[in-house]
Short mmCIF file of C-alpha atoms in Angstrom, two decimals:
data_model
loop_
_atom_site.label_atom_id
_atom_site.label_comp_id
_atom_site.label_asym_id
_atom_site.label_seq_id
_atom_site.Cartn_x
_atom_site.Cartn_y
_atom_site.Cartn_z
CA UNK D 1 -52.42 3.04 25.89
CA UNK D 2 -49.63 1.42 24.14
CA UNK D 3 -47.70 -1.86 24.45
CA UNK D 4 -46.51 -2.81 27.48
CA UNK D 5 -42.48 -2.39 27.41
CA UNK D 6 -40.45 -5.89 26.89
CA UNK D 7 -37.37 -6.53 28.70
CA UNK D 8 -35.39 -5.21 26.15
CA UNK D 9 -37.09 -1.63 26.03
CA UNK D 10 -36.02 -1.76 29.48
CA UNK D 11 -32.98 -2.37 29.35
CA UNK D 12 -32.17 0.05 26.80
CA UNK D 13 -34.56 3.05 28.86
CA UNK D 14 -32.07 2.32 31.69
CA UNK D 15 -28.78 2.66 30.05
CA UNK D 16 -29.22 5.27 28.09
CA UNK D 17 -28.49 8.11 30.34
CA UNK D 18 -24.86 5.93 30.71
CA UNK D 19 -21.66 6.98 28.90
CA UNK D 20 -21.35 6.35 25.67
CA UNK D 21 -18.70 3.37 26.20
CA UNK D 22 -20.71 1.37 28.56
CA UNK D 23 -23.98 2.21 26.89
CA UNK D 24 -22.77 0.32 23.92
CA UNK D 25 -20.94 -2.33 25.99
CA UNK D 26 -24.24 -3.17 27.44
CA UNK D 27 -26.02 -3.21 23.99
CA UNK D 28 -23.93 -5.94 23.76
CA UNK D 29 -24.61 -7.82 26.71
CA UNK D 30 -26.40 -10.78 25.47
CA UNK D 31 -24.03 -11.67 23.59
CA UNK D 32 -21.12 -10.77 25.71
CA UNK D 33 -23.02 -13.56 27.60
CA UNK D 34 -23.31 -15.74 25.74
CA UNK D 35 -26.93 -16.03 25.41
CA UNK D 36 -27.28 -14.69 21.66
CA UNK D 37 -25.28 -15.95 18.88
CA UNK D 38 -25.48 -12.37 17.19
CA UNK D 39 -23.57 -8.95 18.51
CA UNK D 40 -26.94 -7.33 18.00
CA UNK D 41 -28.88 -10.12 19.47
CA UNK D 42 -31.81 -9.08 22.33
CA UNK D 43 -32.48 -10.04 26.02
CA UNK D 44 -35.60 -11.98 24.48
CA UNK D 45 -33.78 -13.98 22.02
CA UNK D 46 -33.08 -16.03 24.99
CA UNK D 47 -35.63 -15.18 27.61
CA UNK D 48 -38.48 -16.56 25.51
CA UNK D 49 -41.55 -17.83 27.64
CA UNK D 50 -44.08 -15.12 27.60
CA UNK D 51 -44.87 -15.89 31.78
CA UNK D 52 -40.78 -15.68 32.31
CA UNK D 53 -40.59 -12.50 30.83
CA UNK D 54 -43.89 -10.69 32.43
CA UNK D 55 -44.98 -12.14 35.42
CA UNK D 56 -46.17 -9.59 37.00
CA UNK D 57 -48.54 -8.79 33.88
CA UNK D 58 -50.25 -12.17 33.97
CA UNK D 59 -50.70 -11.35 38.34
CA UNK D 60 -52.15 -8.57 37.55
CA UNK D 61 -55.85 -9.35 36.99
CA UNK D 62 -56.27 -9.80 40.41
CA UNK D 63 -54.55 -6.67 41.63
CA UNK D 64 -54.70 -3.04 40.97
CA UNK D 65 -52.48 -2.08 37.65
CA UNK D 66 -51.65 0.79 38.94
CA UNK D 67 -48.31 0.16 39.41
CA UNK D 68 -47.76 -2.52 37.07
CA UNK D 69 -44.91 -0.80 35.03
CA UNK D 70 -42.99 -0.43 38.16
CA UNK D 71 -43.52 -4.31 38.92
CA UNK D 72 -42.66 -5.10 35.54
CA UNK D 73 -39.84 -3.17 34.94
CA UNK D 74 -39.02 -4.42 38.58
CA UNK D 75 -39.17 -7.96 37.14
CA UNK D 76 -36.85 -7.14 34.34
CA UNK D 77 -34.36 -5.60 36.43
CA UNK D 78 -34.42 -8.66 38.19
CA UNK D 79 -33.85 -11.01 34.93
CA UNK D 80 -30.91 -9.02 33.55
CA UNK D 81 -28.82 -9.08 37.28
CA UNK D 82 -29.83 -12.40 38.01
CA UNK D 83 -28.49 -13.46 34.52
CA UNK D 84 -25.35 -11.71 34.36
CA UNK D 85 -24.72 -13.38 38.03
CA UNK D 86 -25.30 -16.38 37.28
CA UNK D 87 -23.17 -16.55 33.82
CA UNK D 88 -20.34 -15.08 36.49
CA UNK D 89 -20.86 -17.61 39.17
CA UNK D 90 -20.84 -20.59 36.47
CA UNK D 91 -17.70 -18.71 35.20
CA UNK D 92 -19.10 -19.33 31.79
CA UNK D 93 -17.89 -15.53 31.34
CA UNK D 94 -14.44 -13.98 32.62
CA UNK D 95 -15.66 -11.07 34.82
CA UNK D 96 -14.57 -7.45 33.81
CA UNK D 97 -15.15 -4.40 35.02
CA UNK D 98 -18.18 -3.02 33.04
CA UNK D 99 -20.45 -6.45 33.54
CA UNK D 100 -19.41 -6.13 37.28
CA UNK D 101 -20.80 -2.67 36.36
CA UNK D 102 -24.15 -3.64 34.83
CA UNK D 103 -24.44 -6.44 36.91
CA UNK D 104 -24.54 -3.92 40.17
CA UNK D 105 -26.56 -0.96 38.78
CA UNK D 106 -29.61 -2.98 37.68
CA UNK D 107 -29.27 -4.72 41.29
CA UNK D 108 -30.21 -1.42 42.29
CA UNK D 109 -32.64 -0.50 39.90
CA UNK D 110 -34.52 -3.40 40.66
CA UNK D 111 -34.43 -2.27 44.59
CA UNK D 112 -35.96 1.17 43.33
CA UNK D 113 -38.83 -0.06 41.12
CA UNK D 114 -39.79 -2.97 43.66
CA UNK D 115 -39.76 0.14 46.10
CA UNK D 116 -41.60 2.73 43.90
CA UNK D 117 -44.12 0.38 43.35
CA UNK D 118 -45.33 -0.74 46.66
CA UNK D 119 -44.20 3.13 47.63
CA UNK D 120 -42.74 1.90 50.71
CA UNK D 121 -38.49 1.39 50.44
CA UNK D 122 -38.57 -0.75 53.52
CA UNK D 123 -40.68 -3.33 52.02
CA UNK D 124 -39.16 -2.86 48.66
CA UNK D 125 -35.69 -4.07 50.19
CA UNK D 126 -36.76 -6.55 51.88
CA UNK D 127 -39.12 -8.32 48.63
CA UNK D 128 -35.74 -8.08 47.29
CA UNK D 129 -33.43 -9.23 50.43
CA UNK D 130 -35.77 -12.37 50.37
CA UNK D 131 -35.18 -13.07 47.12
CA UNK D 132 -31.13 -12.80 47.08
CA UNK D 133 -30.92 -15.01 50.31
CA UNK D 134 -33.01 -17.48 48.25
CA UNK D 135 -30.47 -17.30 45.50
CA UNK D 136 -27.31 -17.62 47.63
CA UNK D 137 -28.79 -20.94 49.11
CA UNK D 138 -29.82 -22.05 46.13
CA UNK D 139 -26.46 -21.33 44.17
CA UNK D 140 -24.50 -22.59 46.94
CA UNK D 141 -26.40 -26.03 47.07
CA UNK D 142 -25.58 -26.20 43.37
CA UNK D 143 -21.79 -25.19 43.77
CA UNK D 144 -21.73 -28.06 46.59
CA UNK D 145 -24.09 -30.62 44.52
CA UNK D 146 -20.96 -30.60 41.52
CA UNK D 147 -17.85 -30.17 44.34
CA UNK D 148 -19.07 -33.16 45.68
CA UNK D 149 -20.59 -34.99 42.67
CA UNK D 150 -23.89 -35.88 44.67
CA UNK D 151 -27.78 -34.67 44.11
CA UNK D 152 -30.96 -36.20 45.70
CA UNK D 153 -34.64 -35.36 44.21
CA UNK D 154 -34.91 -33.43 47.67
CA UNK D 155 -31.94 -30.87 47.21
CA UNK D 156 -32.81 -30.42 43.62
CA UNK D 157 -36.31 -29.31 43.78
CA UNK D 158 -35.11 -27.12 46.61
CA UNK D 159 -32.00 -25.44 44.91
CA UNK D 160 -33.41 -25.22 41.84
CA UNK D 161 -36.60 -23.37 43.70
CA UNK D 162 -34.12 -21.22 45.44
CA UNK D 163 -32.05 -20.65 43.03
CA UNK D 164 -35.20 -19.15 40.44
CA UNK D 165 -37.33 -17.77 42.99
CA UNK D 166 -36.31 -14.44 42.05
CA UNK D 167 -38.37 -15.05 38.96
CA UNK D 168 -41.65 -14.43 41.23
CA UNK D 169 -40.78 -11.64 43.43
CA UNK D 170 -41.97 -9.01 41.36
CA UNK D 171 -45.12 -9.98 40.31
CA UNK D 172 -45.97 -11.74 43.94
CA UNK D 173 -44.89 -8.28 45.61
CA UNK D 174 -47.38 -6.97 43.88
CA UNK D 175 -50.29 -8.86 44.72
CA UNK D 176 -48.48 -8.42 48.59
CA UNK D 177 -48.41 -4.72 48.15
CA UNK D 178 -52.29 -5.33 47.43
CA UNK D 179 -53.56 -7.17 50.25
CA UNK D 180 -53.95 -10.29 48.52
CA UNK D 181 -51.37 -12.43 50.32
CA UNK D 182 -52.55 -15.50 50.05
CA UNK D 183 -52.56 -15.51 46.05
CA UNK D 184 -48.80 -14.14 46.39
CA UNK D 185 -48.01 -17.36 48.22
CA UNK D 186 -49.69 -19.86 45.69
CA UNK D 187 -48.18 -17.74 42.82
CA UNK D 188 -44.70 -18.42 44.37
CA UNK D 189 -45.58 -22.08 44.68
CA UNK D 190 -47.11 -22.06 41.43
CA UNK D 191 -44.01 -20.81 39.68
CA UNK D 192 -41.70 -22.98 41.51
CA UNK D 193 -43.02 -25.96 40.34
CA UNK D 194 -43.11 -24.22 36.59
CA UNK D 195 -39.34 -23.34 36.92
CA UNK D 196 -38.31 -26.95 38.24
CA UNK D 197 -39.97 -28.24 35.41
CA UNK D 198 -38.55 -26.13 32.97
CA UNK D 199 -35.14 -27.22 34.69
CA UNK D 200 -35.60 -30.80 34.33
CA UNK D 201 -36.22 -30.22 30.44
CA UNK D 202 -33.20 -27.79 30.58
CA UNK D 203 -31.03 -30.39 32.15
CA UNK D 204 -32.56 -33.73 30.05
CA UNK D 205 -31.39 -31.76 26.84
CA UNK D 206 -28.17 -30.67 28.13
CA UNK D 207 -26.50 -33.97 28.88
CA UNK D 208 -23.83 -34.31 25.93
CA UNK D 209 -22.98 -30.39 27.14
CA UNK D 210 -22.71 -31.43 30.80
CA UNK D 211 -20.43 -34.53 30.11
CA UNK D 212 -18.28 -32.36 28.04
CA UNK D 213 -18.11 -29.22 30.36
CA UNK D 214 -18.57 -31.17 34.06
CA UNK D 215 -17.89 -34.71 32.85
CA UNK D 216 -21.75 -35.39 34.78
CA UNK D 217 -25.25 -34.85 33.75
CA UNK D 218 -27.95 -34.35 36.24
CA UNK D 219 -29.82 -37.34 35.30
CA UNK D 220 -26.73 -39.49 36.27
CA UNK D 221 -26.21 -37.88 39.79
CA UNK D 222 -29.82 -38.29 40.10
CA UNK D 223 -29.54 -42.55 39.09
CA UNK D 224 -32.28 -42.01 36.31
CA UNK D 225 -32.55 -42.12 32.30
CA UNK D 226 -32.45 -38.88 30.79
CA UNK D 227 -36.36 -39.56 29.68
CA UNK D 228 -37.25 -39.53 33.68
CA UNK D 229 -36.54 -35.54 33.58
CA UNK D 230 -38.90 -35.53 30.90
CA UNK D 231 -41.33 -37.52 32.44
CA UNK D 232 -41.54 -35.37 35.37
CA UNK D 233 -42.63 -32.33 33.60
CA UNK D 234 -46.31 -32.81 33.40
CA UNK D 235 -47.11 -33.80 36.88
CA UNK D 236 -45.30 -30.99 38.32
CA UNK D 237 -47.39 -28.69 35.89
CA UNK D 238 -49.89 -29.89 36.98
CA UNK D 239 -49.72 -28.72 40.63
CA UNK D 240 -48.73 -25.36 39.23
CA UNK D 241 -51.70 -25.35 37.28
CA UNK D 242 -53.95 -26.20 40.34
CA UNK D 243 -52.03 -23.33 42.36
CA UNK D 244 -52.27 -20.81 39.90
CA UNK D 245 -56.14 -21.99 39.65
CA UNK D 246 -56.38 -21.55 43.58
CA UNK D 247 -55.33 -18.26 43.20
CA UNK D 248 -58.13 -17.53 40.10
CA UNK D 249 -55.18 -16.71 37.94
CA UNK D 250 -56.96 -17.72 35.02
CA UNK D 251 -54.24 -16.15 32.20
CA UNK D 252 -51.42 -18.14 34.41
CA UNK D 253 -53.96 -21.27 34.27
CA UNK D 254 -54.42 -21.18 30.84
CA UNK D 255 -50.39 -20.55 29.78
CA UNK D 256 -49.31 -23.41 31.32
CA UNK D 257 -52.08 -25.49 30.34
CA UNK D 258 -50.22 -24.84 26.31
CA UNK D 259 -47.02 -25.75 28.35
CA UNK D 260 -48.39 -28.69 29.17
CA UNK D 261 -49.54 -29.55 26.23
CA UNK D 262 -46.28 -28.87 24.52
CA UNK D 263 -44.46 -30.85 27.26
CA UNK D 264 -46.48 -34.12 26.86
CA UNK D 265 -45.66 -34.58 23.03
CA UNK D 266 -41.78 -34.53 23.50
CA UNK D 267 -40.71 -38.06 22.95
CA UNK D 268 -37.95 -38.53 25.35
CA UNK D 269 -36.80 -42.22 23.97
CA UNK D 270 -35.08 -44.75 26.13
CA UNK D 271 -37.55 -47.19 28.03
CA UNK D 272 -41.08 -45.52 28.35
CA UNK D 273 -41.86 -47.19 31.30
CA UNK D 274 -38.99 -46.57 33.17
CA UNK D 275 -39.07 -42.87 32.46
CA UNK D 276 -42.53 -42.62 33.34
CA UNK D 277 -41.69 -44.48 36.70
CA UNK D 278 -38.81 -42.51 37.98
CA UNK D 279 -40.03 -39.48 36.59
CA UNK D 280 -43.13 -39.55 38.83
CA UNK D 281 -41.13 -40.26 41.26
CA UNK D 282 -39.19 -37.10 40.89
CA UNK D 283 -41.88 -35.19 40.95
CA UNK D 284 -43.60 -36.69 44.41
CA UNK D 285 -40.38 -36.07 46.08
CA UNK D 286 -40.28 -33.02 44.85
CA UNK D 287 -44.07 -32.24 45.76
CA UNK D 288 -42.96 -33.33 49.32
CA UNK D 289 -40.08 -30.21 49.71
CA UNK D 290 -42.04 -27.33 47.38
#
């Protein structure tokens, strides 16, 4: 059996029955984005963490693999919409017709694989009709949050949750489609907490871009140092670690246990204890809306 196909085999598997014009337009893509610095560049020069870009591979050694390539190309389906929406919503890209394109066909192709692999189209639409009212909230908190120049801890655990929770549907579909509800649900809640953490590092390191683009950073909506997003990280991994340990997800477990790791050596600077203070703080009023 060979390698399991990366997001950028499947990208390629489902575009190359397109024309020729939009086949190499969405060769392209990442870059068109904005996500590669290189013409040539790949999906996974940017999507980098191994859990991001196969969920469903590390859910699957509690449920039947059956259908596993149909989750996981489900899952990166999911990654290239969701990406080339958000990159439109942010207007970081001016919309044209073939992204519009791409951005609508893998929409669908990530309706048929959720469908082919629980074999039933009803549920597969509505795994995915879940996961695009989560995004709409989520987006639309966001939108509001910088229109109005105002963020509490609450609202951005729970837009930044919404927002990513997309990221989960494949892979917690799965272990739905498999009987095994309850280790769907502490998957979700597992990866929420890894995605908000992975936000607050996103948003700590983007300040100077922020100011320059929005003329705010997160931290500053949010009345702490920069360091307190830092600070955060490790408490908040370590309820997803307990989740995914709940759910005997012991590959999950043992990822973000290196994350972890990785997370509590980055020197944030500023004062220590003050980051430590309001970043535990972020996290237990974060806890409280997860």
């Amino acid at each position: 059996m060979g390698a399991p196909a990366t997001l950028d085999d499947t990208c390629r598997s489902f575009t190359a029955h397109l024309p020729p014009g939009i086949r190499a337009y969405a060769a392209a893509l990442p870059h068109r984005l904005g996500l590669t610095e290189h013409r040539d560049g790949r999906w996974e020069d940017f999507w980098v963490l191994a859990i991001n870009r196969d969920l469903p591979g590390y859910a699957a050694e509690v449920a039947p693999a059956t259908a596993l390539e149909r989750f996981r190309a489900a899952h990166h389906c999911a990654v290239v919409h969701c990406l080339i929406a958000d990159r439109l919503v942010d207007r970081q890209v001016a919309p044209d017709l073939q992204m519009v394109v791409l951005r609508d066909l893998f929409l669908r192709l990530w309706e048929h694989e959720l469908s082919a692999g629980l074999g039933d189209p009803a549920r597969g639409r509505a795994e995915l009709a879940a996961a695009l009212v989560a995004l709409r909230r989520g987006t639309w908190l966001e939108l509001r949050g910088i229109r109005e120049r105002a963020l509490d801890a609450a609202t951005y655990a729970v837009q930044t949750r919404d927002k990513l929770r997309w990221g989960s549907t494949a892979a917690a579909a799965m272990l739905r489609g498999a009987g095994q509800a309850d280790r769907a649900a502490l998957l979700e809640r597992a990866y929420d907490r890894f995605c908000f953490a992975l936000q607050c590092l996103d948003d700590a390191m983007d300040c100077e871009e922020d100011m320059r683009t929005r003329g705010m950073t997160t931290p500053s909506l949010l009345g702490v140092p920069e360091g307190a997003l830092v600070r955060a990280v490790p408490p908040l991994l370590d309820a997803a670690i307990r989740m995914a340990g709940e759910a005997r997800l012991s590959r999950l477990v043992d990822w973000l246990r290196d994350f972890r790791r990785m997370a509590e050596r980055i020197d944030p600077g500023g004062d220590a204890r003050r980051n430590e203070e309001d970043g535990r703080a972020l996290a237990a009023a974060a806890e409280e809306v997860l």
